PDB file of C-alpha atoms and ligand atoms in Angstrom:
ATOM      1  CA  UNK A 298       0.196  -0.179   0.096  1.00  0.00           C
ATOM      2  CA  UNK A 299       1.708   3.164  -1.042  1.00  0.00           C
ATOM      3  CA  UNK A 300       0.939   6.274   1.011  1.00  0.00           C
ATOM      4  CA  UNK A 301       1.815  10.014   0.137  1.00  0.00           C
ATOM      5  CA  UNK A 302       4.003  11.453   1.962  1.00  0.00           C
ATOM      6  CA  UNK A 303       2.732  14.119   3.805  1.00  0.00           C
ATOM      7  CA  UNK A 304       5.170  17.359   5.045  1.00  0.00           C
ATOM      8  CA  UNK A 305       3.636  19.569   7.126  1.00  0.00           C
ATOM      9  CA  UNK A 306       4.815  22.709   9.447  1.00  0.00           C
ATOM     10  CA  UNK A 307       3.475  24.165  12.741  1.00  0.00           C
ATOM     11  CA  UNK A 308       3.958  27.846  12.939  1.00  0.00           C
ATOM     12  CA  UNK A 309       2.628  27.807  16.529  1.00  0.00           C
ATOM     13  CA  UNK A 310       2.279  31.319  17.976  1.00  0.00           C
ATOM     14  CA  UNK A 311       5.255  32.540  15.369  1.00  0.00           C
ATOM     15  CA  UNK A 312       5.313  34.920  11.912  1.00  0.00           C
ATOM     16  CA  UNK A 313       3.532  38.177  11.086  1.00  0.00           C
ATOM     17  CA  UNK A 314       1.385  38.746   7.518  1.00  0.00           C
ATOM     18  CA  UNK A 315       5.044  40.474   6.834  1.00  0.00           C
ATOM     19  CA  UNK A 316       7.190  37.576   7.583  1.00  0.00           C
ATOM     20  CA  UNK A 317       4.840  34.609   6.684  1.00  0.00           C
ATOM     21  CA  UNK A 318       4.085  36.178   3.432  1.00  0.00           C
ATOM     22  CA  UNK A 319       7.835  36.629   2.771  1.00  0.00           C
ATOM     23  CA  UNK A 320       8.674  33.157   3.277  1.00  0.00           C
ATOM     24  CA  UNK A 321       6.112  31.911   1.671  1.00  0.00           C
ATOM     25  CA  UNK A 322       6.909  33.667  -1.153  1.00  0.00           C
ATOM     26  CA  UNK A 323      10.635  32.264  -1.145  1.00  0.00           C
ATOM     27  CA  UNK A 324       9.167  28.744  -0.344  1.00  0.00           C
ATOM     28  CA  UNK A 325       7.065  28.473  -3.542  1.00  0.00           C
ATOM     29  CA  UNK A 326       9.540  27.881  -5.960  1.00  0.00           C
ATOM     30  CA  UNK A 327      11.672  25.879  -3.911  1.00  0.00           C
ATOM     31  CA  UNK A 328       8.765  23.182  -3.217  1.00  0.00           C
ATOM     32  CA  UNK A 329       6.993  23.228  -6.360  1.00  0.00           C
ATOM     33  CA  UNK A 330       8.245  20.056  -7.696  1.00  0.00           C
ATOM     34  CA  UNK A 331       7.576  18.270  -4.348  1.00  0.00           C
ATOM     35  CA  UNK A 332       6.464  14.563  -4.278  1.00  0.00           C
ATOM     36  CA  UNK A 333       4.425  14.860  -1.280  1.00  0.00           C
ATOM     37  CA  UNK A 334       1.370  16.917  -0.132  1.00  0.00           C
ATOM     38  CA  UNK A 335       2.818  20.475   1.738  1.00  0.00           C
ATOM     39  CA  UNK A 336       1.154  21.950   4.219  1.00  0.00           C
ATOM     40  CA  UNK A 337       1.724  24.621   6.704  1.00  0.00           C
ATOM     41  CA  UNK A 338      -0.557  25.305   9.904  1.00  0.00           C
ATOM     42  CA  UNK A 339      -0.726  28.948  10.468  1.00  0.00           C
ATOM     43  CA  UNK A 340      -1.541  31.013  13.538  1.00  0.00           C
ATOM     44  CA  UNK A 341      -5.454  31.665  12.814  1.00  0.00           C
ATOM     45  CA  UNK A 342      -5.284  35.128  11.887  1.00  0.00           C
ATOM     46  CA  UNK A 343      -2.673  34.989   9.257  1.00  0.00           C
ATOM     47  CA  UNK A 344      -4.838  31.870   7.755  1.00  0.00           C
ATOM     48  CA  UNK A 345      -6.392  35.102   5.268  1.00  0.00           C
ATOM     49  CA  UNK A 346      -3.035  36.608   4.343  1.00  0.00           C
ATOM     50  CA  UNK A 347      -0.962  33.410   4.161  1.00  0.00           C
ATOM     51  CA  UNK A 348      -3.622  31.624   1.915  1.00  0.00           C
ATOM     52  CA  UNK A 349      -3.775  34.742  -0.107  1.00  0.00           C
ATOM     53  CA  UNK A 350       0.295  34.298  -0.722  1.00  0.00           C
ATOM     54  CA  UNK A 351      -0.034  30.442  -1.288  1.00  0.00           C
ATOM     55  CA  UNK A 352      -2.677  31.166  -3.978  1.00  0.00           C
ATOM     56  CA  UNK A 353      -1.390  28.930  -6.890  1.00  0.00           C
ATOM     57  CA  UNK A 354       1.244  27.109  -5.065  1.00  0.00           C
ATOM     58  CA  UNK A 355       0.964  23.532  -3.768  1.00  0.00           C
ATOM     59  CA  UNK A 356       1.401  24.955  -0.381  1.00  0.00           C
ATOM     60  CA  UNK A 357      -1.777  24.286   1.705  1.00  0.00           C
ATOM     61  CA  UNK A 358      -2.559  26.518   4.586  1.00  0.00           C
ATOM     62  CA  UNK A 359      -3.621  24.768   7.425  1.00  0.00           C
ATOM     63  CA  UNK A 360      -5.040  25.507  11.042  1.00  0.00           C
ATOM     64  CA  UNK A 361      -3.496  25.069  14.321  1.00  0.00           C
ATOM     65  CA  UNK A 362      -6.754  23.948  15.988  1.00  0.00           C
ATOM     66  CA  UNK A 363     -10.308  23.771  15.709  1.00  0.00           C
ATOM     67  CA  UNK A 364     -13.470  24.001  17.977  1.00  0.00           C
ATOM     68  CA  UNK A 365     -16.486  21.089  17.532  1.00  0.00           C
ATOM     69  CA  UNK A 366     -19.175  23.121  17.615  1.00  0.00           C
ATOM     70  CA  UNK A 367     -20.621  25.018  14.510  1.00  0.00           C
ATOM     71  CA  UNK A 368     -20.947  28.127  16.481  1.00  0.00           C
ATOM     72  CA  UNK A 369     -21.814  29.969  19.754  1.00  0.00           C
ATOM     73  CA  UNK A 370     -20.455  30.877  22.803  1.00  0.00           C
ATOM     74  CA  UNK A 371     -16.541  29.772  22.721  1.00  0.00           C
ATOM     75  CA  UNK A 372     -14.668  32.702  23.265  1.00  0.00           C
ATOM     76  CA  UNK A 373     -11.375  32.514  21.412  1.00  0.00           C
ATOM     77  CA  UNK A 374     -12.090  29.877  19.493  1.00  0.00           C
ATOM     78  CA  UNK A 375     -12.452  28.744  15.729  1.00  0.00           C
ATOM     79  CA  UNK A 376     -15.186  26.770  14.032  1.00  0.00           C
ATOM     80  CA  UNK A 377     -14.374  24.319  11.019  1.00  0.00           C
ATOM     81  CA  UNK A 378     -16.912  26.773   8.697  1.00  0.00           C
ATOM     82  CA  UNK A 379     -14.611  29.725   9.438  1.00  0.00           C
ATOM     83  CA  UNK A 380     -11.697  27.669   8.325  1.00  0.00           C
ATOM     84  CA  UNK A 381     -13.560  26.185   5.269  1.00  0.00           C
ATOM     85  CA  UNK A 382     -14.756  29.806   4.583  1.00  0.00           C
ATOM     86  CA  UNK A 383     -10.901  30.422   3.536  1.00  0.00           C
ATOM     87  CA  UNK A 384     -10.427  26.849   1.597  1.00  0.00           C
ATOM     88  CA  UNK A 385      -8.567  25.073   4.700  1.00  0.00           C
ATOM     89  CA  UNK A 386      -8.440  21.440   4.397  1.00  0.00           C
ATOM     90  CA  UNK A 387      -6.089  20.555   7.392  1.00  0.00           C
ATOM     91  CA  UNK A 388      -6.007  21.387  11.061  1.00  0.00           C
ATOM     92  CA  UNK A 389      -3.656  20.054  13.793  1.00  0.00           C
ATOM     93  CA  UNK A 390      -5.805  18.699  16.668  1.00  0.00           C
ATOM     94  CA  UNK A 391      -4.406  18.136  20.124  1.00  0.00           C
ATOM     95  CA  UNK A 392      -0.840  18.946  19.856  1.00  0.00           C
ATOM     96  CA  UNK A 393       1.177  18.661  22.709  1.00  0.00           C
ATOM     97  CA  UNK A 394       1.606  22.369  24.043  1.00  0.00           C
ATOM     98  CA  UNK A 395      -2.352  22.444  23.793  1.00  0.00           C
ATOM     99  CA  UNK A 396      -2.838  19.448  26.139  1.00  0.00           C
ATOM    100  CA  UNK A 397      -0.119  20.774  28.213  1.00  0.00           C
ATOM    101  CA  UNK A 398      -0.901  24.353  28.450  1.00  0.00           C
ATOM    102  CA  UNK A 399      -4.382  24.530  27.516  1.00  0.00           C
ATOM    103  CA  UNK A 400      -6.330  21.942  28.698  1.00  0.00           C
ATOM    104  CA  UNK A 401      -6.406  19.476  26.099  1.00  0.00           C
ATOM    105  CA  UNK A 402      -7.416  15.805  26.955  1.00  0.00           C
ATOM    106  CA  UNK A 403      -8.182  12.750  25.028  1.00  0.00           C
ATOM    107  CA  UNK A 404     -11.949  13.427  25.186  1.00  0.00           C
ATOM    108  CA  UNK A 405     -11.537  17.346  23.613  1.00  0.00           C
ATOM    109  CA  UNK A 406      -9.255  15.811  20.983  1.00  0.00           C
ATOM    110  CA  UNK A 407     -11.891  13.387  20.084  1.00  0.00           C
ATOM    111  CA  UNK A 408     -14.795  15.646  19.940  1.00  0.00           C
ATOM    112  CA  UNK A 409     -12.679  18.369  17.673  1.00  0.00           C
ATOM    113  CA  UNK A 410     -11.667  15.222  15.636  1.00  0.00           C
ATOM    114  CA  UNK A 411     -14.914  13.988  14.620  1.00  0.00           C
ATOM    115  CA  UNK A 412     -15.898  17.785  13.879  1.00  0.00           C
ATOM    116  CA  UNK A 413     -13.246  18.013  11.344  1.00  0.00           C
ATOM    117  CA  UNK A 414     -14.300  14.900   9.563  1.00  0.00           C
ATOM    118  CA  UNK A 415     -17.591  16.014   9.660  1.00  0.00           C
ATOM    119  CA  UNK A 416     -16.901  18.985   8.229  1.00  0.00           C
ATOM    120  CA  UNK A 417     -14.284  17.168   5.295  1.00  0.00           C
ATOM    121  CA  UNK A 418     -11.379  18.644   7.078  1.00  0.00           C
ATOM    122  CA  UNK A 419      -8.575  16.679   7.611  1.00  0.00           C
ATOM    123  CA  UNK A 420      -7.267  15.934  11.088  1.00  0.00           C
ATOM    124  CA  UNK A 421      -3.402  16.285  11.788  1.00  0.00           C
ATOM    125  CA  UNK A 422      -3.920  14.364  15.308  1.00  0.00           C
ATOM    126  CA  UNK A 423      -1.208  14.594  17.825  1.00  0.00           C
ATOM    127  CA  UNK A 424      -0.042  11.799  19.877  1.00  0.00           C
ATOM    128  CA  UNK A 425       3.129  10.880  21.904  1.00  0.00           C
ATOM    129  CA  UNK A 426       4.548  10.463  25.466  1.00  0.00           C
ATOM    130  CA  UNK A 427       6.341  12.671  27.729  1.00  0.00           C
ATOM    131  CA  UNK A 428       9.853  11.660  28.837  1.00  0.00           C
ATOM    132  CA  UNK A 429       8.987  10.467  32.402  1.00  0.00           C
ATOM    133  CA  UNK A 430       6.679   8.273  30.482  1.00  0.00           C
ATOM    134  CA  UNK A 431       9.114   6.762  28.030  1.00  0.00           C
ATOM    135  CA  UNK A 432      11.850   6.017  30.883  1.00  0.00           C
ATOM    136  CA  UNK A 433       9.027   4.185  32.747  1.00  0.00           C
ATOM    137  CA  UNK A 434       7.919   1.829  30.346  1.00  0.00           C
ATOM    138  CA  UNK A 435       4.745   3.397  29.586  1.00  0.00           C
ATOM    139  CA  UNK A 436       5.105   4.694  25.914  1.00  0.00           C
ATOM    140  CA  UNK A 437       2.638   1.883  24.483  1.00  0.00           C
ATOM    141  CA  UNK A 438       0.308   2.559  27.263  1.00  0.00           C
ATOM    142  CA  UNK A 439       0.162   6.411  26.797  1.00  0.00           C
ATOM    143  CA  UNK A 440      -0.043   5.891  22.793  1.00  0.00           C
ATOM    144  CA  UNK A 441      -2.839   3.180  23.285  1.00  0.00           C
ATOM    145  CA  UNK A 442      -5.170   5.533  25.494  1.00  0.00           C
ATOM    146  CA  UNK A 443      -4.672   8.984  23.450  1.00  0.00           C
ATOM    147  CA  UNK A 444      -5.314   6.745  20.100  1.00  0.00           C
ATOM    148  CA  UNK A 445      -8.497   4.760  21.771  1.00  0.00           C
ATOM    149  CA  UNK A 446     -10.215   7.582  23.114  1.00  0.00           C
ATOM    150  CA  UNK A 447      -8.930  10.235  20.436  1.00  0.00           C
ATOM    151  CA  UNK A 448     -10.417   8.495  17.531  1.00  0.00           C
ATOM    152  CA  UNK A 449     -13.204   6.865  19.136  1.00  0.00           C
ATOM    153  CA  UNK A 450     -16.339   6.683  16.932  1.00  0.00           C
ATOM    154  CA  UNK A 451     -14.368   7.556  13.619  1.00  0.00           C
ATOM    155  CA  UNK A 452     -15.918   5.829  10.515  1.00  0.00           C
ATOM    156  CA  UNK A 453     -13.153   5.902   8.267  1.00  0.00           C
ATOM    157  CA  UNK A 454      -9.779   6.146  10.025  1.00  0.00           C
ATOM    158  CA  UNK A 455      -7.757   6.879   6.592  1.00  0.00           C
ATOM    159  CA  UNK A 456      -9.189   9.842   6.589  1.00  0.00           C
ATOM    160  CA  UNK A 457      -6.938  11.076   9.442  1.00  0.00           C
ATOM    161  CA  UNK A 458      -3.065  11.705   9.829  1.00  0.00           C
ATOM    162  CA  UNK A 459      -1.470  11.180  12.793  1.00  0.00           C
ATOM    163  CA  UNK A 460       1.353  13.203  14.326  1.00  0.00           C
ATOM    164  CA  UNK A 461       3.515  10.916  16.646  1.00  0.00           C
ATOM    165  CA  UNK A 462       5.509  13.436  18.168  1.00  0.00           C
ATOM    166  CA  UNK A 463       7.420  12.350  21.148  1.00  0.00           C
ATOM    167  CA  UNK A 464       7.180  15.346  23.544  1.00  0.00           C
ATOM    168  CA  UNK A 465      10.472  15.308  24.870  1.00  0.00           C
ATOM    169  CA  UNK A 466      11.774  15.776  21.082  1.00  0.00           C
ATOM    170  CA  UNK A 467       9.538  18.626  20.634  1.00  0.00           C
ATOM    171  CA  UNK A 468      11.658  21.978  20.160  1.00  0.00           C
ATOM    172  CA  UNK A 469      14.407  20.117  22.318  1.00  0.00           C
ATOM    173  CA  UNK A 470      16.740  19.480  19.589  1.00  0.00           C
ATOM    174  CA  UNK A 471      16.495  16.098  20.379  1.00  0.00           C
ATOM    175  CA  UNK A 472      15.129  14.025  17.924  1.00  0.00           C
ATOM    176  CA  UNK A 473      14.255  10.326  18.729  1.00  0.00           C
ATOM    177  CA  UNK A 474      16.646   8.076  16.572  1.00  0.00           C
ATOM    178  CA  UNK A 475      15.139   6.695  13.169  1.00  0.00           C
ATOM    179  CA  UNK A 476      14.749   3.389  14.684  1.00  0.00           C
ATOM    180  CA  UNK A 477      12.864   4.500  17.830  1.00  0.00           C
ATOM    181  CA  UNK A 478      10.664   6.555  15.677  1.00  0.00           C
ATOM    182  CA  UNK A 479      10.060   3.747  13.554  1.00  0.00           C
ATOM    183  CA  UNK A 480       9.514   1.150  16.058  1.00  0.00           C
ATOM    184  CA  UNK A 481       7.106   3.829  17.839  1.00  0.00           C
ATOM    185  CA  UNK A 482       5.241   4.479  14.454  1.00  0.00           C
ATOM    186  CA  UNK A 483       4.673   1.001  13.601  1.00  0.00           C
ATOM    187  CA  UNK A 484       3.389   0.197  16.973  1.00  0.00           C
ATOM    188  CA  UNK A 485       0.805   3.101  16.167  1.00  0.00           C
ATOM    189  CA  UNK A 486      -0.221   1.539  13.140  1.00  0.00           C
ATOM    190  CA  UNK A 487      -0.620  -1.635  14.884  1.00  0.00           C
ATOM    191  CA  UNK A 488      -2.949  -0.447  17.307  1.00  0.00           C
ATOM    192  CA  UNK A 489      -5.061   1.351  14.582  1.00  0.00           C
ATOM    193  CA  UNK A 490      -5.172  -1.813  13.055  1.00  0.00           C
ATOM    194  CA  UNK A 491      -6.627  -3.706  16.225  1.00  0.00           C
ATOM    195  CA  UNK A 492      -9.051  -0.266  16.782  1.00  0.00           C
ATOM    196  CA  UNK A 493     -10.165  -0.257  13.199  1.00  0.00           C
ATOM    197  CA  UNK A 494      -8.828  -2.483  10.703  1.00  0.00           C
ATOM    198  CA  UNK A 495      -5.527  -3.637   9.670  1.00  0.00           C
ATOM    199  CA  UNK A 496      -6.125  -2.712   6.275  1.00  0.00           C
ATOM    200  CA  UNK A 497      -7.314   0.166   7.025  1.00  0.00           C
ATOM    201  CA  UNK A 498      -4.454   1.120   9.284  1.00  0.00           C
ATOM    202  CA  UNK A 499      -2.369   0.906   6.313  1.00  0.00           C
ATOM    203  CA  UNK A 500      -3.739   3.866   4.498  1.00  0.00           C
ATOM    204  CA  UNK A 501      -3.176   5.958   7.457  1.00  0.00           C
ATOM    205  CA  UNK A 502      -0.795   8.753   6.696  1.00  0.00           C
ATOM    206  CA  UNK A 503       1.626   8.688  10.011  1.00  0.00           C
ATOM    207  CA  UNK A 504       4.023  11.549  10.673  1.00  0.00           C
ATOM    208  CA  UNK A 505       7.166  12.019  12.990  1.00  0.00           C
ATOM    209  CA  UNK A 506       7.407  15.472  14.647  1.00  0.00           C
ATOM    210  CA  UNK A 507       9.945  16.558  17.400  1.00  0.00           C
ATOM    211  CA  UNK A 508      13.272  18.494  16.140  1.00  0.00           C
ATOM    212  CA  UNK A 509      12.763  17.107  12.631  1.00  0.00           C
ATOM    213  CA  UNK A 510      15.390  19.176  10.494  1.00  0.00           C
ATOM    214  CA  UNK A 511      16.909  19.586   7.415  1.00  0.00           C
ATOM    215  CA  UNK A 512      19.718  17.517   8.703  1.00  0.00           C
ATOM    216  CA  UNK A 513      17.474  14.538   9.422  1.00  0.00           C
ATOM    217  CA  UNK A 514      14.669  14.023   7.526  1.00  0.00           C
ATOM    218  CA  UNK A 515      16.288  11.828   4.989  1.00  0.00           C
ATOM    219  CA  UNK A 516      17.130   9.412   7.474  1.00  0.00           C
ATOM    220  CA  UNK A 517      13.588   9.586   9.078  1.00  0.00           C
ATOM    221  CA  UNK A 518      11.459   9.536   6.093  1.00  0.00           C
ATOM    222  CA  UNK A 519      13.169   6.255   4.812  1.00  0.00           C
ATOM    223  CA  UNK A 520      11.634   4.050   7.276  1.00  0.00           C
ATOM    224  CA  UNK A 521       9.053   2.409   6.396  1.00  0.00           C
ATOM    225  CA  UNK A 522       6.057   3.098   8.695  1.00  0.00           C
ATOM    226  CA  UNK A 523       7.121   7.136   8.738  1.00  0.00           C
ATOM    227  CA  UNK A 524       5.019   8.673   5.975  1.00  0.00           C
ATOM    228  CA  UNK A 525       5.847  12.307   6.539  1.00  0.00           C
ATOM    229  CA  UNK A 526       6.763  15.120   9.183  1.00  0.00           C
ATOM    230  CA  UNK A 527       5.295  17.627  11.289  1.00  0.00           C
ATOM    231  CA  UNK A 528       7.755  20.349  11.396  1.00  0.00           C
ATOM    232  CA  UNK A 529       7.765  23.254  14.555  1.00  0.00           C
ATOM    233  CA  UNK A 530      11.168  25.191  14.412  1.00  0.00           C
ATOM    234  CA  UNK A 531      12.742  24.603  10.612  1.00  0.00           C
ATOM    235  CA  UNK A 532       9.436  25.341   8.995  1.00  0.00           C
ATOM    236  CA  UNK A 533      10.063  28.714  10.213  1.00  0.00           C
ATOM    237  CA  UNK A 534      12.569  29.261   7.448  1.00  0.00           C
ATOM    238  CA  UNK A 535      13.494  28.046   4.323  1.00  0.00           C
ATOM    239  CA  UNK A 536      15.075  24.856   5.528  1.00  0.00           C
ATOM    240  CA  UNK A 537      11.389  23.815   5.608  1.00  0.00           C
ATOM    241  CA  UNK A 538      12.103  23.334   1.453  1.00  0.00           C
ATOM    242  CA  UNK A 539      14.792  20.662   2.125  1.00  0.00           C
ATOM    243  CA  UNK A 540      12.751  18.514   4.415  1.00  0.00           C
ATOM    244  CA  UNK A 541       9.599  19.178   1.343  1.00  0.00           C
ATOM    245  CA  UNK A 542      12.509  17.708  -0.564  1.00  0.00           C
ATOM    246  CA  UNK A 543      13.517  14.831   1.527  1.00  0.00           C
ATOM    247  CA  UNK A 544      13.692  12.747  -1.624  1.00  0.00           C
ATOM    248  CA  UNK A 545      15.587  14.829  -4.282  1.00  0.00           C
TER     249      UNK A 545
HETATM  250  P1  PGA B 692       9.836  21.206  16.247  1.00  0.00           P
HETATM  251  O1  PGA B 692       8.015  21.207  16.720  1.00  0.00           O
HETATM  252  O2  PGA B 692       9.924  20.324  15.357  1.00  0.00           O
HETATM  253  O3  PGA B 692      10.071  22.625  16.884  1.00  0.00           O
HETATM  254  O4  PGA B 692      10.443  20.220  17.589  1.00  0.00           O
HETATM  255  C1  PGA B 692       7.580  20.431  16.152  1.00  0.00           C
HETATM  256  C2  PGA B 692       5.924  20.656  16.955  1.00  0.00           C
HETATM  257  O5  PGA B 692       5.544  20.567  17.783  1.00  0.00           O
HETATM  258  O6  PGA B 692       4.667  20.397  16.079  1.00  0.00           O
END
């Protein structure tokens, strides 16, 4: 089963209309021959300007979060309809920073994921263990819970992208080794096979995230179960293009 590689950036709370537009202008010619799907997930307020900047290119603009309700009294949140108005296709859900600082739970991840799918958006559902969880041998247990609850009730799991991001590797410069990332992502695929069906699991695009950069992307992308990357720091510069062109 061949899965199309997918490289997505996560700008987090960085960039402005000016710096973001400039970066996208620089990236456009560099990524135009990519063999993978390319997306930059940007702060909600930058979406309109970045969609405009990326117009006519193969760079999709995504969001960093989405609420489950269609509308209503949810101060500070964004709905799927608002994202779709700008042609957004991808949305990150349950990033570890949202889990850590903003009270995101597996249950709220599940609600957001179901709402995104319902609206025809592709959720990039983030999972991953903390350092103490890895060190105490709890990685698989944590992933089991995040996947079971986070993906509960999904009809067609092949419409979901999973980003495996070991929390200890995010923004730390400490990447998981190729073997560690492969082993854990293969485990995630197996688990999805158990929760849904093995054939469906073969169709799910699973990214690695956590200090992925221009230097280590080739080794990670060469692993059989790693289908892409969710890139934080390196998506704020033209290095992102090197990652997109990992196979060139
Ligand atoms: P990083 O972030 O590449 O800066 O480690 C990845 C992420 O948080 O998605």
